[in-house]
Short mmCIF file of C-alpha atoms in Angstrom, two decimals:
data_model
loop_
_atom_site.label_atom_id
_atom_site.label_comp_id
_atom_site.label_asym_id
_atom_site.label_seq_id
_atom_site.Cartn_x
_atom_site.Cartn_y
_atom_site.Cartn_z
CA UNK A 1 129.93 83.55 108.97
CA UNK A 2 128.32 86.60 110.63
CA UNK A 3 128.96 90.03 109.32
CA UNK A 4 129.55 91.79 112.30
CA UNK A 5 129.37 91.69 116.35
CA UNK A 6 126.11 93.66 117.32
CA UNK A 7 125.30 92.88 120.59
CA UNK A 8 122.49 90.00 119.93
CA UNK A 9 120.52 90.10 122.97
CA UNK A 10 118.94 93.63 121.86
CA UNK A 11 117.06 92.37 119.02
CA UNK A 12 113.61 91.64 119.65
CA UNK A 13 111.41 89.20 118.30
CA UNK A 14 110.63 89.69 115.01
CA UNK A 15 107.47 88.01 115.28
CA UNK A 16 105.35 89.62 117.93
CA UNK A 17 103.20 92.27 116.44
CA UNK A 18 103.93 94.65 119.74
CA UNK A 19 107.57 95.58 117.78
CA UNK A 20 105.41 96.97 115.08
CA UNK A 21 102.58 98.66 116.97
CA UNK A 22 104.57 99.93 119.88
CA UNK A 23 108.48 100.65 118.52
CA UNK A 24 110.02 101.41 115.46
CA UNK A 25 111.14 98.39 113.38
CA UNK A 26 113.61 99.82 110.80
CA UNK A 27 115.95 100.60 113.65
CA UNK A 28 115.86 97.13 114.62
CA UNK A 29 116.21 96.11 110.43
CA UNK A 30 118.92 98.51 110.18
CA UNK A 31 121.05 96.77 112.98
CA UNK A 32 120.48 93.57 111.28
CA UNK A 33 121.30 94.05 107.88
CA UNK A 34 125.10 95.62 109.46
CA UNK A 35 125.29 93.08 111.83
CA UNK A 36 123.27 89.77 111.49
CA UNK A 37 121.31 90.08 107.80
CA UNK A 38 120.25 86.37 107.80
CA UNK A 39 118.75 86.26 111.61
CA UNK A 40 117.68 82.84 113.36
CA UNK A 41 114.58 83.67 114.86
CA UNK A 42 112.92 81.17 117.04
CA UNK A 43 108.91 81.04 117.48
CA UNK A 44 106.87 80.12 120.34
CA UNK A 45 109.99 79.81 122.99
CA UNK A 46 110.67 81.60 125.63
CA UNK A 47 112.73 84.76 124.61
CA UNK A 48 115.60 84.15 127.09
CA UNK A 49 116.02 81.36 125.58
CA UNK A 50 116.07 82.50 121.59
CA UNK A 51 119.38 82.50 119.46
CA UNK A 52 120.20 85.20 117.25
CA UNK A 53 121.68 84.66 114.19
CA UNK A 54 124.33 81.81 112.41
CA UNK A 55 126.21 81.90 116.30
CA UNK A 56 122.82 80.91 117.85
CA UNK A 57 120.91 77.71 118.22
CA UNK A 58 120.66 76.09 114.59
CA UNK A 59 117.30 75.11 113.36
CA UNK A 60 116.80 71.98 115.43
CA UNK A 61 116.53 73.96 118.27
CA UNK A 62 112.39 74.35 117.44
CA UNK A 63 110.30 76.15 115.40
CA UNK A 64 111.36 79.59 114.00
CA UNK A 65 112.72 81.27 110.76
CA UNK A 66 115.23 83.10 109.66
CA UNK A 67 115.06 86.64 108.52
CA UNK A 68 116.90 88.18 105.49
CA UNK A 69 116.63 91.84 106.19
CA UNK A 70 119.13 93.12 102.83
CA UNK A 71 117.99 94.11 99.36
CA UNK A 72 120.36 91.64 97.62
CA UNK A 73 118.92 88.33 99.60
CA UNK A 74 115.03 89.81 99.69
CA UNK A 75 115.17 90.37 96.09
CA UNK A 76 116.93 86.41 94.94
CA UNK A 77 114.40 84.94 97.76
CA UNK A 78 111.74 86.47 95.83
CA UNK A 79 112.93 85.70 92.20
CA UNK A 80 114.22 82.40 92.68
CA UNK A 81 111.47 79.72 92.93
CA UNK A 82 113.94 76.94 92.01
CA UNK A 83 115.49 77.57 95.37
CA UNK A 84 112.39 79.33 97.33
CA UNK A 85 109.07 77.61 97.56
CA UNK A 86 105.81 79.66 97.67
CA UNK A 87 104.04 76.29 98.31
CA UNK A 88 105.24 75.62 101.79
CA UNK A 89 103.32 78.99 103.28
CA UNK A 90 103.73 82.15 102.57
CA UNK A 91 102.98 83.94 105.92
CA UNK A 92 104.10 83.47 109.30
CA UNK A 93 100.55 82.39 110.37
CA UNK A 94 101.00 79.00 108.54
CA UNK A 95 104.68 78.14 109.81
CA UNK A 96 105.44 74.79 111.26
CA UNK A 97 102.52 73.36 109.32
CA UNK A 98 101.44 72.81 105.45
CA UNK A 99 99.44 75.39 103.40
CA UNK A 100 95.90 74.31 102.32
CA UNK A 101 95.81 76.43 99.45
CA UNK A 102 99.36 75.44 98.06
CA UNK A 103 98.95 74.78 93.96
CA UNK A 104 95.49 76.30 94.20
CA UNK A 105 96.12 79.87 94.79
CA UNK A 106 98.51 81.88 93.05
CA UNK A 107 100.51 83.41 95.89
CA UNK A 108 100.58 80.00 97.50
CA UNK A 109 101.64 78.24 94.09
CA UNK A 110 105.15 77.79 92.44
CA UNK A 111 105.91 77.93 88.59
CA UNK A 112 105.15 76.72 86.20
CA UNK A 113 101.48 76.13 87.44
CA UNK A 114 101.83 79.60 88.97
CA UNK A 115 101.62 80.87 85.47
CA UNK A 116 98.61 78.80 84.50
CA UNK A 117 96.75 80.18 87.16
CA UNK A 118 98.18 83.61 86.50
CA UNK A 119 97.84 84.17 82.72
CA UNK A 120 93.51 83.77 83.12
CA UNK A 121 93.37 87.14 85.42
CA UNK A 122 96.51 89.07 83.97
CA UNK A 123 94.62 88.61 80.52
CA UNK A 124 91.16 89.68 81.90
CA UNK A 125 92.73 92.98 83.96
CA UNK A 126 94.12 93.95 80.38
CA UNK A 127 90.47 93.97 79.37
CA UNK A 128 88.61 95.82 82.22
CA UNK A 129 90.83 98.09 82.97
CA UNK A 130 91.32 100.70 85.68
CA UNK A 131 91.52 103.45 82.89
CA UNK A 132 88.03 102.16 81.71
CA UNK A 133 86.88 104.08 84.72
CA UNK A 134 88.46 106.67 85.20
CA UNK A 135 85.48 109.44 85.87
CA UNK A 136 84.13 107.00 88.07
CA UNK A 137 87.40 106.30 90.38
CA UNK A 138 87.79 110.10 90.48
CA UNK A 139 84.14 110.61 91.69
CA UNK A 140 84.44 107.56 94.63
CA UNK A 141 88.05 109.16 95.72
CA UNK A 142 86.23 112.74 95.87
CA UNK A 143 83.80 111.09 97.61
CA UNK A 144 86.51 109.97 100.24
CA UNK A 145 87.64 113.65 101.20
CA UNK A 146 85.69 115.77 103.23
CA UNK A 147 85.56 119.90 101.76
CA UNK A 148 84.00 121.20 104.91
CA UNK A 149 87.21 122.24 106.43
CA UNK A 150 86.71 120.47 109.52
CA UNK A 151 89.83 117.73 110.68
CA UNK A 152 89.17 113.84 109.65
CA UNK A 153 90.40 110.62 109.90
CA UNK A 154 92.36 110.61 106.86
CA UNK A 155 93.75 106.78 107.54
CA UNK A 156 89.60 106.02 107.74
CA UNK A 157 88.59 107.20 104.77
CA UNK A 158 91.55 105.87 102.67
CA UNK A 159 90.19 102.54 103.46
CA UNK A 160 87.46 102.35 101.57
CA UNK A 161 90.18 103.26 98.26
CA UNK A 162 91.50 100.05 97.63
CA UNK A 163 87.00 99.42 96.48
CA UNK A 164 86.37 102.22 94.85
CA UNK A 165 88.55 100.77 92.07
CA UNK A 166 87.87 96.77 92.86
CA UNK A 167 84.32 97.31 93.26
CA UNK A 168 84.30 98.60 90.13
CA UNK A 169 86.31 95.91 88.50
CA UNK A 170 84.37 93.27 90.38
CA UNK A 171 81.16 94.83 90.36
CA UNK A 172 80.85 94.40 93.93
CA UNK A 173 77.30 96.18 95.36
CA UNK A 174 78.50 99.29 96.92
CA UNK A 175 76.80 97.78 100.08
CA UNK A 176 78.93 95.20 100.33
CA UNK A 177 82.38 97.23 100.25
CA UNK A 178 82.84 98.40 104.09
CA UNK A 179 82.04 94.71 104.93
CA UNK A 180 84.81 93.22 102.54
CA UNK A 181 87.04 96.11 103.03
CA UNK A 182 86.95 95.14 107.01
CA UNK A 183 87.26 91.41 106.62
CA UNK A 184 90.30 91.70 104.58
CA UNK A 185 91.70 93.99 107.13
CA UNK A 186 91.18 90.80 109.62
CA UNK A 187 92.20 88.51 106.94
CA UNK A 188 95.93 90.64 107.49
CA UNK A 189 95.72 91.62 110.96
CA UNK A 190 94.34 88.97 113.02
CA UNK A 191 96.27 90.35 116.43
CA UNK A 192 94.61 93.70 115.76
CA UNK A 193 92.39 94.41 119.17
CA UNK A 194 89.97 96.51 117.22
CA UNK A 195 89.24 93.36 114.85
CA UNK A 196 90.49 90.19 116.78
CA UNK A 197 87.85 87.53 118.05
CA UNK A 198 87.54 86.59 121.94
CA UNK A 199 88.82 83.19 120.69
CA UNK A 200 92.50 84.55 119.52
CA UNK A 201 94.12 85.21 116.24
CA UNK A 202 93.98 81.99 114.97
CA UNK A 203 90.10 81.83 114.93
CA UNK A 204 90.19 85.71 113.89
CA UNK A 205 91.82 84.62 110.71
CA UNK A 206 89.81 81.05 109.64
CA UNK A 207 86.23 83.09 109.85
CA UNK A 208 87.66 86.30 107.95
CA UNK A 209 89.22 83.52 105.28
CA UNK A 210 85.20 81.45 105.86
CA UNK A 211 83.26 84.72 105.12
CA UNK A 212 85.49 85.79 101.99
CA UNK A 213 85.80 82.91 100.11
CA UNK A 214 81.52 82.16 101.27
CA UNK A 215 81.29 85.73 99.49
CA UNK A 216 83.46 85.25 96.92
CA UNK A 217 81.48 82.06 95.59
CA UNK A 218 78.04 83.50 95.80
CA UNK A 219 79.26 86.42 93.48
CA UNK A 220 80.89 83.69 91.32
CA UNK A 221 76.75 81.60 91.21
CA UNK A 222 75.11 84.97 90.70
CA UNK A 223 77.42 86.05 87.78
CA UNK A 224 77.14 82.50 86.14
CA UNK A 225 73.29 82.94 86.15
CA UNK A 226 73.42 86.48 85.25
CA UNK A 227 76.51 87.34 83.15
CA UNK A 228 78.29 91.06 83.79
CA UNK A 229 80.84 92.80 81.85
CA UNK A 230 82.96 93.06 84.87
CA UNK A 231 86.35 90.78 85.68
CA UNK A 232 84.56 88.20 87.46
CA UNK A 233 82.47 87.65 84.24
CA UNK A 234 85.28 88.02 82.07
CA UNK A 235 86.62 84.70 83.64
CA UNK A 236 83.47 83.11 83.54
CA UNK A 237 83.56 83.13 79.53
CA UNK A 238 87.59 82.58 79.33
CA UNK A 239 89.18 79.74 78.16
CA UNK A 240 92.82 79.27 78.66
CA UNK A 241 94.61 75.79 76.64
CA UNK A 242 90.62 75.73 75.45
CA UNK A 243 89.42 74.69 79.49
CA UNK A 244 87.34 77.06 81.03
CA UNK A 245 88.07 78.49 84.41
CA UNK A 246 86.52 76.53 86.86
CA UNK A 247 84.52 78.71 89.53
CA UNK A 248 86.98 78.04 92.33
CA UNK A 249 89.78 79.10 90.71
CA UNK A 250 87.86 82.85 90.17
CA UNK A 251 87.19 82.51 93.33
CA UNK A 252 90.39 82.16 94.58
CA UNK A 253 91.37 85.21 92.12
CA UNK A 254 89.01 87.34 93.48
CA UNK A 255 90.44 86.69 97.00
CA UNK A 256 93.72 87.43 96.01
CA UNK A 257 93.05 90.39 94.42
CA UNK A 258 90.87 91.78 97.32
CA UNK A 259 93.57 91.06 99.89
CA UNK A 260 96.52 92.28 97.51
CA UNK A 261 94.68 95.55 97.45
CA UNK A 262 91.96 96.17 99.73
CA UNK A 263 94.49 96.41 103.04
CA UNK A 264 97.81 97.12 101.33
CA UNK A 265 96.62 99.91 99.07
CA UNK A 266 95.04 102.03 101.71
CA UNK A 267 98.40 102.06 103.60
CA UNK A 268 100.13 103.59 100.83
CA UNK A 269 98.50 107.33 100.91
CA UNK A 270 98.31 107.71 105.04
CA UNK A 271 102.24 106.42 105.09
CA UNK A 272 102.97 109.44 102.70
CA UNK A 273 100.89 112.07 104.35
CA UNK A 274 102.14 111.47 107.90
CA UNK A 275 105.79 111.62 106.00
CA UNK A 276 104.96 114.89 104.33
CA UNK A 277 103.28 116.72 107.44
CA UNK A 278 107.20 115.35 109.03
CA UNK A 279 109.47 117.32 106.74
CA UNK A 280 106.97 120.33 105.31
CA UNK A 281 107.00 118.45 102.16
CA UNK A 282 103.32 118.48 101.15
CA UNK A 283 102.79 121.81 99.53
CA UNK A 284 106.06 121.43 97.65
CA UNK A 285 104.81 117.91 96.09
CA UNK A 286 101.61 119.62 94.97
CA UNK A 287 102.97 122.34 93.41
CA UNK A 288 105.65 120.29 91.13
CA UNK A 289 103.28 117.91 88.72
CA UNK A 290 106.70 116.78 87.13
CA UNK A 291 107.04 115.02 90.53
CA UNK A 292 103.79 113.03 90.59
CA UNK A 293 105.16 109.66 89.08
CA UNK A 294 108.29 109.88 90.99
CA UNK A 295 106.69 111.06 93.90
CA UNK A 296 104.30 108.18 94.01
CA UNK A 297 107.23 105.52 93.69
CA UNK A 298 108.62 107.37 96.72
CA UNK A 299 105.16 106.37 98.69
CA UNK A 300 105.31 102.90 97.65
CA UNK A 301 108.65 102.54 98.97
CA UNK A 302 108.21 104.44 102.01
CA UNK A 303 105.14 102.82 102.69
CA UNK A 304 105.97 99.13 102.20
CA UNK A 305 102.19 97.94 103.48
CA UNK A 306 103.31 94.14 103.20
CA UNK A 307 106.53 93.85 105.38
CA UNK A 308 107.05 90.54 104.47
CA UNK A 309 106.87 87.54 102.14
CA UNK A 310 107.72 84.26 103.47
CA UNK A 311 109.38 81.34 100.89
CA UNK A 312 110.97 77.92 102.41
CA UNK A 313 114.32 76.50 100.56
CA UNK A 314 114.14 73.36 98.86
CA UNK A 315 117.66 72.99 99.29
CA UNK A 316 120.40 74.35 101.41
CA UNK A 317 121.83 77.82 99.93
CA UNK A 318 123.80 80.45 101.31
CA UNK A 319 122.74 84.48 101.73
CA UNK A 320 124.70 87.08 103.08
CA UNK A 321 127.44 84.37 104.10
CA UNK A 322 124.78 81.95 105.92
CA UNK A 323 123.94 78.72 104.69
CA UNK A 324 120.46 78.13 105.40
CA UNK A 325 119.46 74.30 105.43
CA UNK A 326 117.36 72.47 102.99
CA UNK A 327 113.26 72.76 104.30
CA UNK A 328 113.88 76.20 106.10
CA UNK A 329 111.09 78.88 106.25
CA UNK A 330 113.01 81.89 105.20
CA UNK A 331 111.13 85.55 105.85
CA UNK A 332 111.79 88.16 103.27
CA UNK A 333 111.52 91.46 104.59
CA UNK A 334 110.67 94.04 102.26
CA UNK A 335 110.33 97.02 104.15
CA UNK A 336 113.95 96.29 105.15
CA UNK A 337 115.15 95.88 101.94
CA UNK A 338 113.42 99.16 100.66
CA UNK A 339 115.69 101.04 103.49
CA UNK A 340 118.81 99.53 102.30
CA UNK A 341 121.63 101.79 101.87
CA UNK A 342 123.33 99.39 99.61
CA UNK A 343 121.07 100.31 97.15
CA UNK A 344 118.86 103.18 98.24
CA UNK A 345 120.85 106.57 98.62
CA UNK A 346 119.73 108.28 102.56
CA UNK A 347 117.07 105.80 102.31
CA UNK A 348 115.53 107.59 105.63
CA UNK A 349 114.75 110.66 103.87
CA UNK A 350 111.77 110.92 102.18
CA UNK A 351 112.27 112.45 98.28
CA UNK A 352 109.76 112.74 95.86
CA UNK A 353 112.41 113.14 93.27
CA UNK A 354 114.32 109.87 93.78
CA UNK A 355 115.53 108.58 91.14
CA UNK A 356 116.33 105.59 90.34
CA UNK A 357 113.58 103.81 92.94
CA UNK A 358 113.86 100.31 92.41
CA UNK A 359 111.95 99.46 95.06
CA UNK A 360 110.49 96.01 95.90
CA UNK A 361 106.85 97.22 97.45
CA UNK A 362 105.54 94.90 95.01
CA UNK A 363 107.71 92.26 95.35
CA UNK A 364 109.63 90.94 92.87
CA UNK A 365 109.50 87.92 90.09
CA UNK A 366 106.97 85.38 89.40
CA UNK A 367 105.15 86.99 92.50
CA UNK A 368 105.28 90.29 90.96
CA UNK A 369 101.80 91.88 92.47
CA UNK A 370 99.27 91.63 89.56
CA UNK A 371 97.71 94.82 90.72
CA UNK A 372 100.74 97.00 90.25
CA UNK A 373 99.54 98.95 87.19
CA UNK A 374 96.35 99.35 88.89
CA UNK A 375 97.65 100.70 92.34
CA UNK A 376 100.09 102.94 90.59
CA UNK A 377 97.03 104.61 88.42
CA UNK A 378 94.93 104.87 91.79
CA UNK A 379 97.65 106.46 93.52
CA UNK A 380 97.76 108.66 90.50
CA UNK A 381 94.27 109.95 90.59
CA UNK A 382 94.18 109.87 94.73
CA UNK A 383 96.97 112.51 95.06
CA UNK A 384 95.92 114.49 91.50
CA UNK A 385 92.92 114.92 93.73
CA UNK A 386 94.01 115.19 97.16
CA UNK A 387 96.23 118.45 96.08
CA UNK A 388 93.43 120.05 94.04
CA UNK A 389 91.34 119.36 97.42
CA UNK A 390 93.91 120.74 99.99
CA UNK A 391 96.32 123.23 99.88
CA UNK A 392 98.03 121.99 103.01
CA UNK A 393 97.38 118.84 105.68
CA UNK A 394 98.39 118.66 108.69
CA UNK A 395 98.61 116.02 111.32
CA UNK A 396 96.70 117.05 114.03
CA UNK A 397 96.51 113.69 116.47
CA UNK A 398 98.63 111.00 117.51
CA UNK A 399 98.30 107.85 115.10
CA UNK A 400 97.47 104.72 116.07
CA UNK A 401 99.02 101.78 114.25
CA UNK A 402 97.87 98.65 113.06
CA UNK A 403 98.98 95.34 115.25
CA UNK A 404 100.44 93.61 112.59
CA UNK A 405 103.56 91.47 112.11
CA UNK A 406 102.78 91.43 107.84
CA UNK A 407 100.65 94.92 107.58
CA UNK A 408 102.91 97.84 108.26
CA UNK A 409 99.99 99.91 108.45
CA UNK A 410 97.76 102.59 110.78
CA UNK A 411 94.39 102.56 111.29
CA UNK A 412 93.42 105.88 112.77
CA UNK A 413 95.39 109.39 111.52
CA UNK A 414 93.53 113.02 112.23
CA UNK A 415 93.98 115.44 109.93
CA UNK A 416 93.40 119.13 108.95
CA UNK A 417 92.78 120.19 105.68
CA UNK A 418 93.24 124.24 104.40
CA UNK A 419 90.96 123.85 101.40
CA UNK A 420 92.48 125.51 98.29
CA UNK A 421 90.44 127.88 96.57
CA UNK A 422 91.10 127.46 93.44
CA UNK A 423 92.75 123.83 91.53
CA UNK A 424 96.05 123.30 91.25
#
């Protein structure tokens, strides 16, 4: 049954990047989640032709998904693997067709073998820490903000964050990190103009995947020949039910933890400061320290740098008064459910002091993003030092957003900086 009677032909599709380059996407979610919360969205048909919602064409109609745009059905699609397959594709790049890397990586694989593959690089994080290096993580991030008072592309230089810690984890060659930090900014936003191939997206996306995985294994060799004290040599001496890790499965690990940070991350601090330089907010932040932890949940919310999560049912179930049928790619929209008002009091406002924030930036249940504690401490030591840096920042040039259906994300933001004279 549909919740409401919104008129249906003013939705857009979901699924061309323009919406999120060009327009502003929550005022599309927030129509949905009154109206139509569990939206039929064809793909690849002409848009005259698409249904909207449980009174459109059903499923048989042709490829498409459907979108659940409220905090209640985001959050169960995310918890409940019994109903919600991982291993079916998890982004909208592989619907329609099955996912090579289903039961090999761990985003792409459902419990219990999930867990298997989990417990190896949850136990070795515990060990090499973020707060292992802290002196050094400061340094890179100083490293990251210009002092000479002139304006800078703030949104630039916060791309290199998500490597100041992982190369440090990884013990990736400092070298290497632009080149990594680029290709897993492909690997998420293959329609991008600035990173696309003359070929399309499709090819974009196989050579970023090629070159990261090529990488990946030749730091997996080298560290087998020449043992580190860094994660990727941490899993190279683990055993786990007394069976080593084999190489492809670090790998893999290393992959995921380079794309669940290295483009997400990055998105986090430019979301906040374009927020800030909105309502006035930035100097007030700084000066309440009491604020920082709160604060930072605020950007994670705000920010939400992976819209979307993408599950498929293994049997027919019903959200938000729609039954969806068995073998159905449903779309999980977690920027939408992070502005729901059901749950999120004036969820357009952003407030450092909100409390409580249970926000699903990092998804939610076996999923759960294994970098969490590790984000949350960079964020941390990013805005500890971004205050004692500037006294105020100001916006000083249009942004320009990232084409992106899954990376809610921009890619160019000018800035001024007043430099403070003394810390914080």
């Amino acid at each position: 049954m549909n919740t409401g009677s919104a008129p249906r032909h003013a939705v857009p599709d979901l699924a061309d990047p323009g919406l999120y380059a060009d327009h502003d996407p929550h005022a599309v979610w927030r129509a949905l989640r009154a109206y139509d919360p569990v939206y039929w969205q064809p793909v690849g048909a002409p848009h005259a032709a698409r249904g909207q919602g449980a009174g459109g064409p059903r499923p048989d109609a042709g490829l498409g998904f459907w979108a659940a745009t409220r905090y209640a059905d985001v959050d169960r699609i995310l918890r409940d693997h019994e109903v919600f397959t991982s291993e079916r594709g998890t982004l909208l790049s592989l619907i329609g067709r099955p996912d090579p890397a289903a039961g090999h990586q761990m985003a792409a694989t459902d419990p219990p073998r999930h867990d298997a593959l989990r417990a190896p690089l949850h136990k070795a994080m515990r060990v090499r820490s973020v707060d292992a290096h802290t002196r050094e993580v400061r340094a890179g991030i100083r490293a990251l903000l210009p002092l000479d008072g002139g304006p800078f592309d703030f949104a630039a230089g916060m791309r290199d964050l998500p490597l100041v810690v992982l190369g440090l984890l990884l013990g990736l060659p400092e070298a290497d990190r632009p080149h990594l930090a680029r290709l897993a900014m492909t690997a998420s936003a293959e329609d991008d103009p600035d990173l696309m191939l003359p070929e399309g997206p499709a090819a974009t996306l196989r050579r970023a995947h090629r070159e990261l995985f090529a990488y990946f294994t030749d730091l997996v060799r080298a560290r087998a020949r020449d043992p580190r004290d860094d994660l990727v040599g941490i899993m190279l001496g683990m055993r786990h039910d007394g069976v080593r890790m084999p190489p492809a499965a670090i790998v893999s690990n290393c992959y995921s933890l380079l794309l669940g940070a290295a483009v997400t991350l990055s998105q986090v601090p430019v979301a906040t400061v374009m927020a800030l330089a909105e309502n006035g907010g930035y100097a007030a932040w700084a000066a309440r320290p009491d604020l920082l932890d709160s604060g930072i949940e605020e950007s994670l919310r705000w920010a939400t740098p992976a819209r979307y999560f993408m599950r498929t049912t293994r049997r027919p179930v019903e959200l938000s008064g729609v039954v969806v049928p068995e073998g159905q790619p449903v779309v999980a929209f977690l920027a939408s459910a992070n502005r729901d008002r059901r749950v999120f009091t004036d969820p357009d406002v952003f407030d450092v002091a909100r409390r409580p924030n249970r926000h699903l930036a990092f998804g939610a249940g076996p999923h759960y993003c294994i970098g969490a504690n590790m984000a949350r401490l960079t964020l941390r030591l990013l805005f500890t030092e971004l205050f004692a840096a500037y006294a105020k920042l100001d916006v000083v040039g249009e942004p320009v957003r990232i084409r992106s259906v899954f990376l809610a994300g921009v890619k160019s933001l000018p800035v001024q900086g007043r430099l403070r004279r003394a810390p914080v």
